[in-house]
Amino acid sequence: MTETLDHHIGGRRVPGESGRVGQVFNPSTGEVARHVRLGGSAEVDAAVRAAQEALPAWQATPPAARARIMFRYRALLEEHAGEIAELISREHGKTLDDARGSLIRGWEVVEFACGIPHLLKGEHSRDVGAGIDTWSLIQPLGVCAGITPFNFPAMIPLWMFPLAVTCGNTFLLKPSERDPSCPLRLVELFEEAGGPPGVVNVVNGDKAAVQAILAHPDIEAVSFVGSTPVARAVYAGAAEHGKRVQALGGAKNHLVVMPDADLDKAADALLGAAYGSAGERCMAVSVAVPVGDVADPLRDRLADRVRTLKIGPYNDPAAEMGPIVTRDSLKRIESLVAKGIEEGAELVVDGRGLKLQGYEDGFYMGGCLFDRVTPDMTIYREEIFGPVLSTVRAESYADALQLVRDNPYGNGVSVFTRDGAAARDFAERSNIGMVGINIPIPVPVAYHTFGGWKNSFFGASNTHGMEGIRFYTRIKTVTSRWPTSGESRPEFVIPTHR
Ligand code: NAD
């Protein structure tokens, strides 16, 4: 008998009513490690009720008191880092070091949220008219919801609920059904830090729970991170029901290597960015774009290292890359590699069919490296989300920039060069949300904005930094006068200064 993970509503683990369950794998061994309940509208309803009940007292809690809970939460996350990394890795498959790094990127958002009294300060203007003052009140929205993907089960929930709740909202988290243990633990620790029950709730589930969230009349705002087709549908569904929405989608991130770049550094950067976490990162580099003569020497540097990547179970300290999250994902990635060969790309390194001794049922594959990929090929057009790097050769800088600009995704992009003017031009003219200059994965820190453009993002406010605060609050502008004495008469003309 395996454990079955419940929902977390109103401070308690509850089984809910739906009766549906899903399997949660340990990708390193291939076994079903536990089950998870798949909630629907009844569970979403119960979580929203709990969140609504918690709302008045939470909104009345001063921001400084909410911040103090976040200070304690940050300390608890660090204290439990080993345990949380284990929860991430055993269901996702990424190495423990990588899991720990992703947790740290998540708790940096908690650190940002600790400054909430300062961040919620509005604007104030005295004497906008004779004896009239105007100021802004930055107020929470109410009950907010977050829907998160499998690839960062700590970091992405931590992008959302710490900011939402320190702004004074209460929250319903619907994590990925593929690795639900970590998000549940994150919410328990929030309560251990002093977060009142009902302020953050978890409903486990799949599409049915998401649809119930989108249709629920008492959820004010939805944050989504996942693949582009679902992001687009969540954006449309939330908007149809009058909700505020930020929906972060998939990616196809390019790394342009200019002829003057340090090739060893560029090759190292490509290796880590394409194959780290088995390529299952929204900011992974999946397309290398060597410009001019560097294509052959870059390929030579990459090929040997890709062949000798160390692949192992998540708890092998020597592993550079773990397994793929599920057998279905592994099959999908391998079939896309086959499609690449069929459509004429040159497979320089073939990582398919890898079997690890002692882990024969695990979902493993080695790194794959393609050369001579063209923009019309399926492997260029689709997000593969696996350890597959495609090389598209560009004749000139202008061609490389155009390739980036024409790609329908716009999450991250990077250029490796020693030429400051080229780098500056690239940052200016690439139509992508996050740009790296000699940085392969330009994930911004918590006090800057994270988010893509084009098909990688649907909505108005991205996440993190002040964009995150804006998303989880609304501004009220107050104009006031305190007349002491004097005449009063009706004014029929719009007031102006003369
Ligand atoms: P996914 O779109 O399959 O799932 C994301 C969430 O949506 C999950 O909670 C899932 O239960 C739910 N969901 C799945 N199918 C649904 C449907 N048909 N209707 C409603 N809800 C549905 O994504 P994933 O496979 O978990 O994660 C990988 C994807 O997420 C990749 O495309 C990756 O690029 C993207 N991602 C993007 C970012 C970013 O910041 N832009 C960050 C991480 C991951």
Coordinates of C-alpha atoms and ligand atoms in Angstrom, one line a residue:
M1 CA 0.0 0.0 0.0
T2 CA 1.4 3.4 -1.0
E3 CA 0.6 6.6 0.8
T4 CA -2.2 8.8 -0.7
L5 CA -1.7 12.5 -0.4
D6 CA -4.7 14.6 0.6
H7 CA -5.6 18.2 0.1
H8 CA -4.7 20.9 2.7
I9 CA -7.7 23.1 3.5
G10 CA -8.2 25.3 6.5
G11 CA -5.0 24.1 8.2
R12 CA -5.9 20.4 7.9
R13 CA -5.2 17.5 5.6
V14 CA -8.5 16.5 4.1
P15 CA -9.3 13.7 1.6
G16 CA -12.1 15.6 -0.2
E17 CA -15.0 14.1 -2.0
S18 CA -14.0 13.4 -5.6
G19 CA -12.6 9.9 -5.1
R20 CA -10.3 10.3 -8.1
V21 CA -6.6 9.6 -7.5
G22 CA -3.4 9.9 -9.7
Q23 CA -0.1 8.1 -9.5
V24 CA 3.1 9.8 -8.4
F25 CA 6.3 8.2 -9.7
N26 CA 9.8 8.1 -8.4
P27 CA 11.4 8.7 -11.9
S28 CA 14.8 7.4 -10.7
T29 CA 13.4 3.9 -10.1
G30 CA 10.3 4.0 -12.3
E31 CA 8.0 2.8 -9.4
V32 CA 4.7 4.3 -8.3
A33 CA 5.9 5.9 -5.0
R34 CA 2.6 7.3 -3.8
H35 CA -0.9 8.4 -5.0
V36 CA -2.4 11.9 -4.9
R37 CA -6.1 12.8 -4.7
L38 CA -7.4 14.7 -7.7
G39 CA -10.0 17.3 -6.5
G40 CA -12.7 19.0 -8.5
S41 CA -15.3 21.7 -7.8
A42 CA -16.2 20.4 -4.3
E43 CA -12.6 20.7 -3.1
V44 CA -12.0 24.0 -4.8
D45 CA -15.3 25.3 -3.2
A46 CA -14.2 24.1 0.3
A47 CA -10.7 25.7 -0.1
V48 CA -12.3 29.0 -1.3
R49 CA -14.6 29.0 1.7
A50 CA -11.7 28.4 4.1
A51 CA -9.7 31.2 2.3
Q52 CA -12.7 33.6 2.6
E53 CA -13.2 32.8 6.3
A54 CA -9.5 33.6 6.9
L55 CA -9.6 36.8 4.9
P56 CA -11.0 39.5 7.3
A57 CA -8.6 38.7 10.2
W58 CA -5.7 38.4 7.7
Q59 CA -6.4 41.7 6.0
A60 CA -6.6 43.3 9.5
T61 CA -3.2 42.0 10.4
P62 CA -0.7 44.8 9.9
P63 CA 1.8 44.3 7.0
A64 CA 4.7 44.3 9.5
A65 CA 3.1 41.4 11.4
R66 CA 2.6 39.5 8.1
A67 CA 6.3 40.2 7.3
R68 CA 7.4 38.8 10.6
I69 CA 5.7 35.5 9.7
M70 CA 7.7 35.6 6.5
F71 CA 10.9 36.1 8.4
R72 CA 10.2 33.0 10.4
Y73 CA 9.1 31.1 7.3
R74 CA 12.4 32.0 5.5
A75 CA 14.3 30.6 8.5
L76 CA 12.2 27.4 8.5
L77 CA 12.7 26.8 4.8
E78 CA 16.5 26.9 5.3
E79 CA 16.2 24.7 8.4
H80 CA 14.3 22.1 6.3
A81 CA 16.2 22.6 3.0
G82 CA 17.6 19.0 3.0
E83 CA 14.1 17.5 3.6
I84 CA 12.5 19.8 0.9
A85 CA 15.2 19.0 -1.7
E86 CA 14.6 15.3 -1.1
L87 CA 10.8 15.8 -1.6
I88 CA 11.5 17.7 -4.8
S89 CA 14.0 15.2 -6.2
R90 CA 12.4 12.0 -5.5
E91 CA 9.3 12.9 -7.4
H92 CA 10.8 15.2 -10.1
G93 CA 14.1 13.3 -10.6
K94 CA 16.5 16.3 -10.6
T95 CA 19.7 16.0 -8.6
L96 CA 19.6 17.0 -5.0
D97 CA 22.0 20.0 -5.5
D98 CA 19.8 21.3 -8.3
A99 CA 16.7 20.9 -6.1
R100 CA 18.4 22.8 -3.3
G101 CA 19.4 25.6 -5.7
S102 CA 15.8 25.9 -6.9
L103 CA 14.5 26.1 -3.3
I104 CA 17.0 29.0 -2.6
R105 CA 15.7 30.9 -5.7
G106 CA 12.2 30.4 -4.2
W107 CA 13.0 31.6 -0.7
E108 CA 14.6 34.7 -2.2
V109 CA 11.0 35.7 -3.0
V110 CA 10.1 35.1 0.7
E111 CA 13.0 37.5 1.5
F112 CA 11.5 40.1 -0.9
A113 CA 8.1 39.6 0.8
C114 CA 9.7 40.4 4.2
G115 CA 9.9 44.0 3.0
I116 CA 6.2 44.3 2.4
P117 CA 5.5 47.3 4.8
H118 CA 7.8 49.3 2.5
L119 CA 6.5 47.8 -0.7
L120 CA 2.9 48.6 0.1
K121 CA 3.6 52.3 0.7
G122 CA 1.5 54.3 -1.8
E123 CA 1.9 57.8 -3.1
H124 CA 0.9 61.0 -1.5
S125 CA 0.4 64.5 -3.0
R126 CA -0.3 67.5 -0.9
D127 CA -2.2 70.5 -2.2
V128 CA -3.3 69.1 -5.5
G129 CA -5.9 71.9 -5.3
A130 CA -6.5 74.5 -2.6
G131 CA -6.6 72.5 0.6
I132 CA -6.9 69.2 -1.2
D133 CA -4.7 66.2 -0.8
T134 CA -4.6 63.0 -2.9
W135 CA -3.1 59.7 -1.9
S136 CA -3.2 56.0 -2.9
L137 CA -4.3 53.0 -0.9
I138 CA -2.7 49.8 -2.1
Q139 CA -5.3 47.1 -1.2
P140 CA -5.4 43.3 -1.6
L141 CA -7.7 41.6 -4.1
G142 CA -9.3 38.9 -1.9
V143 CA -8.9 35.2 -2.6
C144 CA -6.2 34.4 -5.2
A145 CA -5.3 31.1 -6.8
G146 CA -2.0 29.7 -8.2
I147 CA -1.6 26.8 -10.7
T148 CA 1.9 25.5 -10.9
P149 CA 3.9 23.1 -13.2
F150 CA 5.9 20.0 -12.3
N151 CA 9.4 21.3 -13.0
F152 CA 9.8 23.6 -10.0
P153 CA 7.6 22.3 -7.2
A154 CA 9.1 24.6 -4.6
M155 CA 10.3 27.6 -6.5
I156 CA 7.2 28.4 -8.5
P157 CA 4.7 28.0 -5.6
L158 CA 7.1 30.3 -3.7
W159 CA 7.0 32.9 -6.5
M160 CA 3.3 33.1 -5.8
F161 CA 1.8 32.7 -2.4
P162 CA 4.4 34.6 -0.2
L163 CA 3.8 37.7 -2.2
A164 CA 0.0 37.2 -2.5
V165 CA -0.5 36.7 1.2
T166 CA 1.9 39.4 2.5
C167 CA -0.1 41.8 0.3
G168 CA -3.2 40.7 2.4
N169 CA -4.8 38.1 0.1
T170 CA -5.6 34.5 1.0
F171 CA -4.6 31.8 -1.4
L172 CA -5.5 28.5 -3.1
L173 CA -2.6 26.6 -4.6
K174 CA -3.2 23.9 -7.2
P175 CA 0.2 22.3 -7.7
S176 CA 1.2 19.9 -10.4
E177 CA -0.2 16.4 -9.8
R178 CA 3.2 14.9 -10.8
D179 CA 5.1 16.1 -7.7
P180 CA 2.7 17.2 -5.0
S181 CA 4.6 16.3 -1.8
C182 CA 6.9 19.4 -1.8
P183 CA 4.1 22.0 -2.2
L184 CA 2.1 20.4 0.6
R185 CA 5.1 20.6 2.9
L186 CA 5.8 24.2 2.0
V187 CA 2.3 25.1 3.1
E188 CA 2.6 23.2 6.4
L189 CA 5.8 25.1 7.1
F190 CA 4.1 28.4 6.4
E191 CA 1.6 27.5 9.1
E192 CA 4.4 26.4 11.4
A193 CA 5.9 29.8 10.9
G194 CA 2.6 31.4 12.2
G195 CA 0.5 31.6 9.0
P196 CA -3.1 31.2 10.2
P197 CA -5.1 28.2 8.9
G198 CA -7.0 29.0 5.7
V199 CA -4.6 31.7 4.5
V200 CA -2.9 29.3 2.2
N201 CA -4.8 26.1 1.0
V202 CA -3.8 23.3 -1.4
V203 CA -6.2 21.5 -3.7
N204 CA -4.4 18.7 -5.5
G205 CA -5.7 17.8 -8.9
D206 CA -5.5 18.1 -12.7
K207 CA -7.6 19.8 -15.4
A208 CA -10.9 19.4 -13.4
A209 CA -9.5 21.4 -10.5
V210 CA -8.1 24.1 -12.8
Q211 CA -11.5 24.5 -14.5
A212 CA -13.2 24.7 -11.1
I213 CA -10.8 27.5 -10.2
L214 CA -11.4 29.4 -13.4
A215 CA -15.1 29.3 -13.0
H216 CA -15.3 30.0 -9.3
P217 CA -17.0 33.4 -8.7
D218 CA -15.1 34.2 -5.5
I219 CA -11.6 33.8 -6.8
E220 CA -10.3 37.3 -7.8
A221 CA -7.0 36.5 -9.6
V222 CA -5.2 33.5 -11.1
S223 CA -1.5 33.0 -11.4
F224 CA -0.5 30.2 -13.8
V225 CA 2.8 28.7 -14.9
G226 CA 3.0 25.8 -17.3
S227 CA 2.9 25.0 -21.0
T228 CA 1.8 27.5 -23.7
P229 CA -1.5 25.8 -24.8
V230 CA -2.7 25.5 -21.2
A231 CA -1.5 29.1 -20.4
R232 CA -3.5 30.4 -23.3
A233 CA -6.6 28.5 -22.2
V234 CA -6.2 29.6 -18.5
Y235 CA -5.8 33.2 -19.7
A236 CA -9.0 33.0 -21.8
G237 CA -10.9 31.1 -19.1
A238 CA -10.0 33.4 -16.3
A239 CA -10.7 36.5 -18.4
E240 CA -14.1 35.1 -19.4
H241 CA -15.0 34.9 -15.7
G242 CA -13.8 38.4 -15.0
K243 CA -10.6 37.5 -13.1
R244 CA -7.2 39.1 -13.2
V245 CA -4.7 36.7 -14.7
Q246 CA -1.0 36.2 -15.3
A247 CA -0.2 33.1 -17.3
L248 CA 3.4 32.1 -18.0
G249 CA 3.9 29.6 -20.8
G250 CA 6.5 27.5 -22.5
A251 CA 9.7 28.5 -24.1
K252 CA 12.3 28.0 -26.8
N253 CA 15.4 29.8 -25.5
H254 CA 18.3 30.5 -27.9
L255 CA 21.9 31.1 -27.0
V256 CA 23.7 33.1 -29.7
V257 CA 27.5 32.5 -29.9
M258 CA 29.2 35.4 -31.7
P259 CA 32.5 34.8 -33.6
D260 CA 34.5 36.7 -31.0
A261 CA 33.1 34.8 -28.0
D262 CA 35.2 32.7 -25.6
L263 CA 34.2 29.3 -27.1
D264 CA 35.2 27.2 -24.0
K265 CA 33.0 29.4 -21.8
A266 CA 30.2 29.3 -24.4
A267 CA 30.3 25.5 -24.6
D268 CA 30.3 25.2 -20.8
A269 CA 27.4 27.5 -20.6
L270 CA 25.5 25.6 -23.2
L271 CA 26.1 22.3 -21.4
G272 CA 24.7 23.4 -18.1
A273 CA 21.8 25.3 -19.6
A274 CA 20.7 22.6 -22.0
Y275 CA 21.2 19.5 -20.0
G276 CA 21.0 20.6 -16.3
S277 CA 17.7 19.3 -14.8
A278 CA 17.5 17.1 -17.9
G279 CA 16.4 20.2 -19.9
E280 CA 13.2 20.4 -17.9
R281 CA 13.5 24.1 -17.2
C282 CA 11.5 26.9 -18.7
M283 CA 14.8 28.9 -19.0
A284 CA 16.8 25.9 -20.4
V285 CA 18.6 26.7 -23.6
S286 CA 17.3 24.4 -26.3
V287 CA 18.7 26.2 -29.4
A288 CA 22.4 27.0 -29.9
V289 CA 23.0 29.6 -32.6
P290 CA 26.7 29.8 -33.6
V291 CA 27.4 32.7 -35.9
G292 CA 29.8 32.2 -38.9
D293 CA 32.9 30.1 -38.4
V294 CA 32.4 29.1 -34.8
A295 CA 29.9 26.4 -35.7
D296 CA 32.4 23.6 -36.2
P297 CA 34.7 24.3 -33.2
L298 CA 31.7 24.8 -31.0
R299 CA 30.2 21.5 -32.1
D300 CA 33.5 19.7 -31.4
R301 CA 33.7 21.1 -27.9
L302 CA 30.1 20.1 -27.2
A303 CA 29.9 16.6 -28.7
D304 CA 32.5 14.9 -26.4
R305 CA 31.0 16.5 -23.3
V306 CA 27.5 15.6 -24.2
R307 CA 28.6 12.0 -24.8
T308 CA 30.1 11.8 -21.3
L309 CA 27.4 13.5 -19.3
K310 CA 27.0 11.8 -15.9
I311 CA 23.5 10.6 -15.6
G312 CA 22.2 8.9 -12.5
P313 CA 19.4 8.8 -9.9
Y314 CA 18.7 12.0 -8.1
N315 CA 20.7 11.0 -5.0
D316 CA 23.9 10.1 -6.9
P317 CA 26.3 13.0 -5.9
A318 CA 28.2 12.5 -9.1
A319 CA 25.2 12.8 -11.4
E320 CA 25.0 15.9 -13.6
M321 CA 21.5 15.1 -14.8
G322 CA 18.8 12.8 -13.4
P323 CA 15.9 11.0 -15.1
I324 CA 12.9 12.5 -17.0
V325 CA 9.8 13.1 -14.9
T326 CA 7.5 10.4 -16.3
R327 CA 7.7 7.5 -18.8
D328 CA 5.2 9.4 -21.0
S329 CA 7.4 12.5 -21.2
L330 CA 10.4 10.3 -22.0
K331 CA 8.6 8.7 -24.9
R332 CA 7.5 12.0 -26.2
I333 CA 11.0 13.4 -26.1
E334 CA 12.4 10.3 -27.8
S335 CA 9.8 10.5 -30.5
L336 CA 10.6 14.1 -31.2
V337 CA 14.3 13.1 -31.6
A338 CA 13.2 10.5 -34.1
K339 CA 11.2 13.2 -35.9
G340 CA 14.3 15.4 -36.1
I341 CA 16.3 12.7 -37.8
E342 CA 13.4 12.0 -40.2
E343 CA 13.1 15.7 -41.1
G344 CA 16.8 15.9 -42.0
A345 CA 18.6 17.3 -38.9
E346 CA 22.0 15.7 -38.1
L347 CA 22.0 13.9 -34.7
V348 CA 25.5 14.3 -33.5
V349 CA 25.0 12.6 -30.1
D350 CA 22.1 10.2 -29.6
G351 CA 21.2 9.7 -25.9
R352 CA 18.1 7.6 -26.4
G353 CA 17.7 4.1 -24.9
L354 CA 19.9 4.6 -21.9
K355 CA 19.6 1.9 -19.3
L356 CA 21.3 2.4 -15.9
Q357 CA 22.5 -0.7 -14.0
G358 CA 20.3 -1.2 -11.0
Y359 CA 17.8 1.4 -12.2
E360 CA 16.6 -0.4 -15.4
D361 CA 13.0 0.8 -14.9
G362 CA 13.9 4.5 -14.4
F363 CA 13.0 7.1 -17.0
Y364 CA 16.5 7.8 -18.2
M365 CA 18.0 9.2 -21.4
G366 CA 21.3 10.7 -22.2
G367 CA 21.9 14.1 -23.8
C368 CA 21.1 14.5 -27.5
L369 CA 22.8 17.0 -29.7
F370 CA 21.5 18.1 -33.1
D371 CA 23.3 20.1 -35.8
R372 CA 22.0 21.7 -39.0
V373 CA 18.5 22.2 -37.6
T374 CA 16.3 24.6 -39.7
P375 CA 13.4 26.7 -38.5
D376 CA 10.8 24.7 -40.4
M377 CA 11.6 21.4 -38.5
T378 CA 9.4 20.1 -35.8
I379 CA 12.3 20.0 -33.2
Y380 CA 12.8 23.7 -33.7
R381 CA 9.1 24.6 -33.7
E382 CA 8.0 22.6 -30.6
E383 CA 9.2 22.9 -27.1
I384 CA 10.9 19.5 -26.4
F385 CA 11.4 20.0 -22.6
G386 CA 14.1 17.4 -22.4
P387 CA 17.9 17.1 -22.7
V388 CA 18.0 17.9 -26.4
L389 CA 20.1 20.8 -27.8
S390 CA 19.4 21.9 -31.4
T391 CA 22.0 23.8 -33.4
V392 CA 20.8 26.3 -36.0
R393 CA 23.8 27.8 -37.8
A394 CA 23.6 31.5 -38.6
E395 CA 25.7 33.3 -41.2
S396 CA 25.7 36.6 -39.6
Y397 CA 24.7 38.5 -36.4
A398 CA 21.7 40.0 -38.3
D399 CA 20.5 36.4 -39.2
A400 CA 20.9 35.3 -35.6
L401 CA 18.9 38.2 -34.3
Q402 CA 16.2 37.7 -36.9
L403 CA 15.9 34.0 -35.9
V404 CA 15.3 35.0 -32.3
R405 CA 12.9 37.8 -33.3
D406 CA 10.8 35.4 -35.5
N407 CA 10.5 32.7 -32.9
P408 CA 7.0 32.7 -31.5
Y409 CA 8.3 32.1 -27.9
G410 CA 9.9 34.9 -25.9
N411 CA 10.9 33.7 -22.5
G412 CA 14.8 33.9 -22.3
V413 CA 17.6 34.5 -24.7
S414 CA 21.4 34.9 -24.4
V415 CA 24.3 36.2 -26.4
F416 CA 28.0 35.3 -25.8
T417 CA 30.3 37.9 -27.2
R418 CA 33.3 40.2 -26.3
D419 CA 31.7 43.0 -28.3
G420 CA 29.9 45.5 -26.0
A421 CA 28.1 47.2 -28.9
A422 CA 26.8 44.0 -30.3
A423 CA 25.6 42.9 -26.8
R424 CA 23.9 46.3 -26.3
D425 CA 22.2 46.1 -29.6
F426 CA 21.1 42.5 -28.9
A427 CA 19.5 43.5 -25.6
E428 CA 17.7 46.4 -27.2
R429 CA 16.3 44.6 -30.3
S430 CA 15.6 41.0 -29.1
N431 CA 11.8 40.8 -28.4
I432 CA 12.3 38.5 -25.4
G433 CA 11.4 39.0 -21.8
M434 CA 14.7 38.0 -20.2
V435 CA 18.1 38.6 -21.8
G436 CA 21.5 37.3 -20.8
I437 CA 24.8 38.8 -21.9
N438 CA 27.5 36.1 -21.3
I439 CA 24.9 34.6 -18.9
P440 CA 23.2 31.4 -20.2
I441 CA 20.2 31.4 -17.9
P442 CA 19.2 35.0 -17.1
V443 CA 16.7 34.3 -14.4
P444 CA 16.2 37.6 -12.6
V445 CA 16.6 37.8 -8.8
A446 CA 13.4 38.2 -6.8
Y447 CA 13.4 42.0 -6.7
H448 CA 13.4 42.2 -10.5
T449 CA 10.7 41.1 -12.9
F450 CA 10.5 37.5 -14.2
G451 CA 8.5 36.7 -17.3
G452 CA 8.5 36.3 -21.0
W453 CA 7.0 37.9 -24.0
K454 CA 5.1 36.6 -27.0
N455 CA 3.7 33.0 -26.6
S456 CA 5.6 32.6 -23.3
F457 CA 3.3 35.0 -21.4
F458 CA -0.4 36.0 -21.4
G459 CA -1.5 38.8 -19.2
A460 CA -0.4 42.3 -18.1
S461 CA 1.8 42.0 -14.9
N462 CA 4.6 39.5 -14.8
T463 CA 5.9 37.9 -11.6
H464 CA 8.4 39.0 -8.9
G465 CA 9.5 42.4 -7.9
M466 CA 7.1 45.3 -8.1
E467 CA 5.2 43.6 -10.9
G468 CA 4.3 40.9 -8.5
I469 CA 3.1 43.4 -5.9
R470 CA 1.0 45.2 -8.6
F471 CA -0.5 41.9 -9.7
Y472 CA -1.7 41.0 -6.2
T473 CA -3.1 44.4 -5.2
R474 CA -5.3 47.2 -6.6
I475 CA -4.9 50.9 -6.1
K476 CA -7.5 53.1 -4.7
T477 CA -6.9 56.9 -5.1
V478 CA -8.4 59.1 -2.4
T479 CA -8.9 62.8 -2.8
S480 CA -9.8 64.7 0.3
R481 CA -10.5 68.2 1.6
W482 CA -11.2 69.3 5.2
P483 CA -13.1 72.6 4.9
T484 CA -12.9 74.7 8.0
S485 CA -15.5 77.4 7.3
G486 CA -16.6 79.7 4.5
E487 CA -19.1 79.6 1.7
S488 CA -20.4 76.6 -0.1
R489 CA -21.9 76.6 -3.6
P490 CA -22.5 73.8 -6.2
E491 CA -19.9 73.6 -9.0
F492 CA -21.1 72.5 -12.4
V493 CA -17.9 72.9 -14.3
I494 CA -15.1 70.3 -14.0
P495 CA -12.5 71.7 -11.6
T496 CA -9.2 72.8 -13.1
H497 CA -6.2 74.9 -12.1
R498 CA -5.9 78.3 -13.9
Ligands
NAD1 P1 1.4 21.8 -17.9 O1 0.9 22.9 -18.7 O2 1.1 20.4 -18.4 O3 0.8 21.8 -16.4 C1 0.8 23.0 -15.7 C2 -0.4 23.0 -14.7 O4 -1.6 23.0 -15.5 C3 -0.5 21.8 -13.8 O5 -0.9 22.2 -12.5 C4 -1.5 20.9 -14.5 O6 -2.2 20.1 -13.6 C5 -2.4 21.9 -15.2 N1 -2.9 21.4 -16.4 C6 -2.4 20.5 -17.3 N2 -3.1 20.3 -18.4 C7 -4.2 21.1 -18.2 C8 -5.4 21.3 -19.0 N3 -5.6 20.7 -20.2 N4 -6.3 22.2 -18.5 C9 -6.1 22.9 -17.4 N5 -5.0 22.6 -16.6 C10 -4.1 21.8 -17.0 O7 3.0 22.0 -17.7 P2 4.0 21.1 -17.0 O8 4.3 19.9 -18.0 O9 3.6 20.8 -15.6 O10 5.3 22.0 -16.9 C11 6.2 22.2 -18.0 C12 5.8 23.4 -18.8 O11 5.7 24.6 -18.0 C13 6.8 23.7 -19.9 O12 6.1 24.1 -21.1 C14 7.6 24.9 -19.4 O13 8.2 25.7 -20.3 C15 6.5 25.6 -18.6 N6 7.1 26.5 -17.6 C16 7.1 27.8 -17.8 C17 7.7 28.6 -16.9 C18 7.8 30.1 -17.1 O14 8.2 30.8 -16.2 N7 7.4 30.6 -18.3 C19 8.3 28.1 -15.7 C20 8.2 26.7 -15.5 C21 7.6 25.9 -16.5

